[in-house]
């Protein structure tokens, strides 16, 4: 007999947490979600993250396609994406933003 959709979802979330894609913040939100009062709370947060994240990724791509990259604008977009990813517990995205931000900061300091 196949697992219920809820069991499949819980298993998938557990796997994403165990692999480091999600952090404890997401797991805490998941545990606190009230299915009766706000059943779509997490779905709404993730949907907002995906929409905002997609827009920020597009803006990052546009910045990086320019002959001379505006490092301040790039830094600002990385901070935005880090904030979005932190709000939903997207650990790997947040860590990538931190690393890229450090690199951009080093480049800015080198160019000054």
N, C-alpha and C. Protein backbone atom coordinates (compact mmCIF):
# COMPACT_ATOMS: atom_id res chain seq x y z
N UNK A 1 0.83 -1.17 0.00
CA UNK A 1 0.00 0.00 0.00
C UNK A 1 0.88 1.24 0.00
N UNK A 2 0.55 2.24 -0.82
CA UNK A 2 1.33 3.45 -0.95
C UNK A 2 1.16 4.34 0.28
N UNK A 3 2.22 5.09 0.58
CA UNK A 3 2.16 6.01 1.72
C UNK A 3 1.20 7.15 1.41
N UNK A 4 0.58 7.69 2.45
CA UNK A 4 -0.35 8.80 2.26
C UNK A 4 0.42 10.03 1.79
N UNK A 5 -0.26 10.96 1.12
CA UNK A 5 0.43 12.18 0.67
C UNK A 5 1.10 12.94 1.82
N UNK A 6 0.46 12.98 2.98
CA UNK A 6 1.05 13.68 4.13
C UNK A 6 2.32 12.97 4.59
N UNK A 7 2.30 11.64 4.62
CA UNK A 7 3.51 10.90 4.99
C UNK A 7 4.62 11.11 3.97
N UNK A 8 4.26 11.14 2.69
CA UNK A 8 5.25 11.39 1.64
C UNK A 8 5.86 12.78 1.80
N UNK A 9 5.01 13.78 2.07
CA UNK A 9 5.49 15.14 2.26
C UNK A 9 6.42 15.23 3.47
N UNK A 10 6.01 14.63 4.59
CA UNK A 10 6.85 14.64 5.79
C UNK A 10 8.19 13.96 5.53
N UNK A 11 8.17 12.87 4.80
CA UNK A 11 9.40 12.16 4.46
C UNK A 11 10.30 13.03 3.58
N UNK A 12 9.71 13.70 2.61
CA UNK A 12 10.47 14.56 1.71
C UNK A 12 11.10 15.72 2.48
N UNK A 13 10.33 16.33 3.37
CA UNK A 13 10.85 17.44 4.18
C UNK A 13 11.97 16.95 5.08
N UNK A 14 11.79 15.80 5.68
CA UNK A 14 12.84 15.22 6.53
C UNK A 14 14.12 14.98 5.74
N UNK A 15 13.99 14.47 4.53
CA UNK A 15 15.16 14.24 3.68
C UNK A 15 15.86 15.55 3.32
N UNK A 16 15.07 16.59 3.02
CA UNK A 16 15.68 17.88 2.68
C UNK A 16 16.39 18.48 3.89
N UNK A 17 15.83 18.28 5.08
CA UNK A 17 16.49 18.75 6.30
C UNK A 17 17.78 17.97 6.54
N UNK A 18 17.71 16.66 6.44
CA UNK A 18 18.88 15.81 6.67
C UNK A 18 20.00 16.07 5.67
N UNK A 19 19.66 16.48 4.45
CA UNK A 19 20.68 16.76 3.44
C UNK A 19 21.20 18.20 3.53
N UNK A 20 20.60 19.01 4.41
CA UNK A 20 21.08 20.38 4.60
C UNK A 20 20.40 21.42 3.75
N UNK A 21 19.41 21.05 2.96
CA UNK A 21 18.71 22.04 2.15
C UNK A 21 17.85 22.96 3.01
N UNK A 22 17.25 22.40 4.04
CA UNK A 22 16.43 23.17 4.97
C UNK A 22 17.12 23.24 6.31
N UNK A 23 16.83 24.29 7.07
CA UNK A 23 17.44 24.42 8.39
C UNK A 23 16.38 24.29 9.49
N UNK A 24 16.82 24.47 10.70
CA UNK A 24 15.94 24.31 11.86
C UNK A 24 14.80 25.32 11.85
N UNK A 25 15.02 26.49 11.26
CA UNK A 25 13.96 27.50 11.18
C UNK A 25 12.75 26.95 10.43
N UNK A 26 12.99 26.32 9.30
CA UNK A 26 11.88 25.73 8.54
C UNK A 26 11.20 24.64 9.36
N UNK A 27 12.00 23.79 9.99
CA UNK A 27 11.42 22.69 10.75
C UNK A 27 10.55 23.21 11.90
N UNK A 28 10.98 24.28 12.53
CA UNK A 28 10.19 24.87 13.62
C UNK A 28 8.88 25.44 13.07
N UNK A 29 8.94 26.13 11.94
CA UNK A 29 7.71 26.64 11.33
C UNK A 29 6.78 25.48 10.97
N UNK A 30 7.34 24.41 10.46
CA UNK A 30 6.55 23.25 10.07
C UNK A 30 5.84 22.65 11.28
N UNK A 31 6.58 22.56 12.39
CA UNK A 31 5.98 22.00 13.61
C UNK A 31 4.91 22.91 14.19
N UNK A 32 5.08 24.22 14.06
CA UNK A 32 4.14 25.18 14.64
C UNK A 32 2.92 25.45 13.77
N UNK A 33 2.99 25.06 12.51
CA UNK A 33 1.87 25.33 11.61
C UNK A 33 0.59 24.70 12.16
N UNK A 34 -0.45 25.49 12.21
CA UNK A 34 -1.75 25.01 12.68
C UNK A 34 -2.59 24.67 11.47
N UNK A 35 -2.82 23.40 11.25
CA UNK A 35 -3.57 22.94 10.09
C UNK A 35 -4.99 23.44 10.01
N UNK A 36 -5.59 23.72 11.15
CA UNK A 36 -6.98 24.16 11.15
C UNK A 36 -7.10 25.67 10.94
N UNK A 37 -6.27 26.44 11.63
CA UNK A 37 -6.38 27.89 11.54
C UNK A 37 -5.66 28.48 10.32
N UNK A 38 -4.52 27.93 9.99
CA UNK A 38 -3.75 28.46 8.85
C UNK A 38 -3.09 27.32 8.09
N UNK A 39 -3.89 26.52 7.42
CA UNK A 39 -3.33 25.34 6.74
C UNK A 39 -2.37 25.68 5.60
N UNK A 40 -2.47 26.89 5.06
CA UNK A 40 -1.64 27.26 3.92
C UNK A 40 -0.50 28.20 4.29
N UNK A 41 -0.20 28.30 5.58
CA UNK A 41 0.83 29.22 6.04
C UNK A 41 2.19 28.93 5.40
N UNK A 42 2.65 27.71 5.51
CA UNK A 42 3.95 27.33 4.95
C UNK A 42 3.93 27.44 3.43
N UNK A 43 2.85 26.98 2.82
CA UNK A 43 2.74 27.05 1.36
C UNK A 43 2.82 28.50 0.89
N UNK A 44 2.20 29.40 1.63
CA UNK A 44 2.25 30.82 1.28
C UNK A 44 3.65 31.38 1.39
N UNK A 45 4.36 31.02 2.47
CA UNK A 45 5.74 31.48 2.64
C UNK A 45 6.65 30.96 1.53
N UNK A 46 6.51 29.69 1.23
CA UNK A 46 7.36 29.08 0.19
C UNK A 46 7.03 29.68 -1.18
N UNK A 47 5.75 29.89 -1.45
CA UNK A 47 5.35 30.50 -2.72
C UNK A 47 5.93 31.90 -2.86
N UNK A 48 5.85 32.68 -1.78
CA UNK A 48 6.43 34.03 -1.80
C UNK A 48 7.94 33.96 -2.02
N UNK A 49 8.60 33.03 -1.33
CA UNK A 49 10.05 32.86 -1.51
C UNK A 49 10.37 32.51 -2.96
N UNK A 50 9.62 31.60 -3.54
CA UNK A 50 9.90 31.20 -4.92
C UNK A 50 9.67 32.35 -5.89
N UNK A 51 8.62 33.13 -5.68
CA UNK A 51 8.34 34.26 -6.56
C UNK A 51 9.41 35.34 -6.40
N UNK A 52 9.67 35.73 -5.15
CA UNK A 52 10.68 36.76 -4.90
C UNK A 52 12.07 36.27 -5.32
N UNK A 53 12.37 35.02 -4.99
CA UNK A 53 13.67 34.46 -5.35
C UNK A 53 13.90 34.43 -6.84
N UNK A 54 12.88 34.07 -7.58
CA UNK A 54 12.98 34.04 -9.04
C UNK A 54 13.28 35.44 -9.59
N UNK A 55 12.58 36.43 -9.05
CA UNK A 55 12.82 37.81 -9.49
C UNK A 55 14.24 38.25 -9.16
N UNK A 56 14.70 37.93 -7.95
CA UNK A 56 16.05 38.33 -7.54
C UNK A 56 17.10 37.61 -8.39
N UNK A 57 16.88 36.32 -8.67
CA UNK A 57 17.83 35.60 -9.52
C UNK A 57 17.90 36.22 -10.91
N UNK A 58 16.76 36.63 -11.46
CA UNK A 58 16.76 37.29 -12.76
C UNK A 58 17.53 38.61 -12.70
N UNK A 59 17.33 39.37 -11.63
CA UNK A 59 18.05 40.64 -11.48
C UNK A 59 19.55 40.40 -11.30
N UNK A 60 19.91 39.36 -10.56
CA UNK A 60 21.32 39.01 -10.41
C UNK A 60 21.93 38.65 -11.77
N UNK A 61 21.21 37.87 -12.55
CA UNK A 61 21.70 37.48 -13.88
C UNK A 61 21.91 38.70 -14.75
N UNK A 62 20.98 39.64 -14.71
CA UNK A 62 21.13 40.86 -15.50
C UNK A 62 22.34 41.67 -15.06
N UNK A 63 22.55 41.76 -13.76
CA UNK A 63 23.72 42.48 -13.26
C UNK A 63 25.02 41.82 -13.72
N UNK A 64 25.05 40.50 -13.70
CA UNK A 64 26.27 39.78 -14.05
C UNK A 64 26.54 39.75 -15.55
N UNK A 65 25.53 40.04 -16.35
CA UNK A 65 25.71 40.04 -17.82
C UNK A 65 26.31 41.35 -18.32
N UNK A 66 26.35 42.36 -17.49
CA UNK A 66 26.88 43.66 -17.89
C UNK A 66 28.40 43.59 -18.01
N UNK A 67 28.97 44.41 -18.89
CA UNK A 67 30.44 44.41 -19.04
C UNK A 67 31.16 44.79 -17.75
N UNK A 68 30.58 45.73 -16.99
CA UNK A 68 31.15 46.14 -15.71
C UNK A 68 30.08 45.93 -14.65
N UNK A 69 30.34 45.03 -13.75
CA UNK A 69 29.35 44.66 -12.74
C UNK A 69 29.33 45.71 -11.63
N UNK A 70 28.13 46.18 -11.32
CA UNK A 70 27.92 47.10 -10.20
C UNK A 70 27.93 46.28 -8.91
N UNK A 71 29.07 46.31 -8.22
CA UNK A 71 29.24 45.47 -7.03
C UNK A 71 28.31 45.86 -5.89
N UNK A 72 27.97 47.14 -5.79
CA UNK A 72 27.02 47.56 -4.75
C UNK A 72 25.63 47.00 -5.03
N UNK A 73 25.19 47.08 -6.28
CA UNK A 73 23.88 46.53 -6.64
C UNK A 73 23.87 45.02 -6.44
N UNK A 74 24.97 44.37 -6.80
CA UNK A 74 25.08 42.92 -6.62
C UNK A 74 25.00 42.56 -5.14
N UNK A 75 25.70 43.31 -4.31
CA UNK A 75 25.65 43.09 -2.86
C UNK A 75 24.22 43.24 -2.33
N UNK A 76 23.54 44.28 -2.77
CA UNK A 76 22.16 44.51 -2.32
C UNK A 76 21.24 43.35 -2.69
N UNK A 77 21.38 42.83 -3.89
CA UNK A 77 20.54 41.70 -4.33
C UNK A 77 20.86 40.45 -3.52
N UNK A 78 22.13 40.24 -3.21
CA UNK A 78 22.51 39.08 -2.40
C UNK A 78 21.94 39.18 -0.99
N UNK A 79 21.92 40.39 -0.44
CA UNK A 79 21.33 40.59 0.88
C UNK A 79 19.84 40.29 0.83
N UNK A 80 19.16 40.74 -0.23
CA UNK A 80 17.73 40.46 -0.38
C UNK A 80 17.47 38.96 -0.46
N UNK A 81 18.26 38.28 -1.28
CA UNK A 81 18.06 36.84 -1.44
C UNK A 81 18.38 36.09 -0.15
N UNK A 82 19.40 36.53 0.56
CA UNK A 82 19.73 35.92 1.85
C UNK A 82 18.57 36.08 2.82
N UNK A 83 17.97 37.26 2.85
CA UNK A 83 16.83 37.49 3.74
C UNK A 83 15.64 36.63 3.39
N UNK A 84 15.34 36.52 2.09
CA UNK A 84 14.22 35.67 1.65
C UNK A 84 14.47 34.21 2.03
N UNK A 85 15.67 33.76 1.78
CA UNK A 85 15.97 32.35 2.05
C UNK A 85 15.99 32.06 3.55
N UNK A 86 16.44 33.01 4.34
CA UNK A 86 16.44 32.83 5.79
C UNK A 86 15.02 32.73 6.32
N UNK A 87 14.11 33.49 5.73
CA UNK A 87 12.74 33.52 6.24
C UNK A 87 12.01 32.19 6.05
N UNK A 88 12.46 31.38 5.10
CA UNK A 88 11.82 30.08 4.89
C UNK A 88 12.72 28.91 5.27
N UNK A 89 13.90 29.21 5.76
CA UNK A 89 14.80 28.13 6.19
C UNK A 89 15.51 27.44 5.05
N UNK A 90 15.70 28.15 3.93
CA UNK A 90 16.41 27.58 2.78
C UNK A 90 17.92 27.72 3.02
N UNK A 91 18.44 26.80 3.77
CA UNK A 91 19.81 26.86 4.27
C UNK A 91 20.86 26.99 3.17
N UNK A 92 20.79 26.15 2.16
CA UNK A 92 21.82 26.16 1.12
C UNK A 92 21.83 27.46 0.33
N UNK A 93 20.66 28.02 0.07
CA UNK A 93 20.59 29.30 -0.65
C UNK A 93 21.20 30.40 0.22
N UNK A 94 20.85 30.40 1.50
CA UNK A 94 21.38 31.40 2.42
C UNK A 94 22.90 31.29 2.50
N UNK A 95 23.43 30.09 2.61
CA UNK A 95 24.89 29.91 2.69
C UNK A 95 25.57 30.35 1.40
N UNK A 96 24.96 30.08 0.26
CA UNK A 96 25.54 30.52 -1.02
C UNK A 96 25.57 32.05 -1.08
N UNK A 97 24.52 32.69 -0.60
CA UNK A 97 24.49 34.15 -0.58
C UNK A 97 25.59 34.71 0.31
N UNK A 98 25.79 34.10 1.46
CA UNK A 98 26.84 34.55 2.37
C UNK A 98 28.20 34.44 1.70
N UNK A 99 28.46 33.32 1.04
CA UNK A 99 29.76 33.13 0.37
C UNK A 99 29.94 34.12 -0.77
N UNK A 100 28.91 34.30 -1.58
CA UNK A 100 29.01 35.25 -2.69
C UNK A 100 29.17 36.68 -2.18
N UNK A 101 28.47 37.01 -1.12
CA UNK A 101 28.58 38.35 -0.54
C UNK A 101 30.01 38.60 -0.06
N UNK A 102 30.62 37.61 0.58
CA UNK A 102 32.02 37.75 1.02
C UNK A 102 32.94 37.99 -0.16
N UNK A 103 32.72 37.23 -1.24
CA UNK A 103 33.55 37.39 -2.43
C UNK A 103 33.38 38.79 -3.02
N UNK A 104 32.15 39.25 -3.14
CA UNK A 104 31.88 40.58 -3.70
C UNK A 104 32.51 41.65 -2.81
N UNK A 105 32.40 41.48 -1.49
CA UNK A 105 33.01 42.44 -0.56
C UNK A 105 34.52 42.49 -0.72
N UNK A 106 35.15 41.34 -0.91
CA UNK A 106 36.59 41.30 -1.14
C UNK A 106 36.95 42.03 -2.43
N UNK A 107 36.14 41.84 -3.45
CA UNK A 107 36.40 42.52 -4.73
C UNK A 107 36.24 44.03 -4.58
N UNK A 108 35.22 44.44 -3.84
CA UNK A 108 35.02 45.87 -3.61
C UNK A 108 36.19 46.47 -2.85
N UNK A 109 36.68 45.77 -1.83
CA UNK A 109 37.82 46.26 -1.05
C UNK A 109 39.09 46.31 -1.89
N UNK A 110 39.24 45.35 -2.77
CA UNK A 110 40.41 45.30 -3.64
C UNK A 110 40.40 46.46 -4.64
N UNK A 111 39.21 46.80 -5.12
CA UNK A 111 39.09 47.85 -6.14
C UNK A 111 39.17 49.26 -5.56
N UNK A 112 39.09 49.38 -4.23
CA UNK A 112 39.12 50.74 -3.63
C UNK A 112 40.52 51.25 -3.47
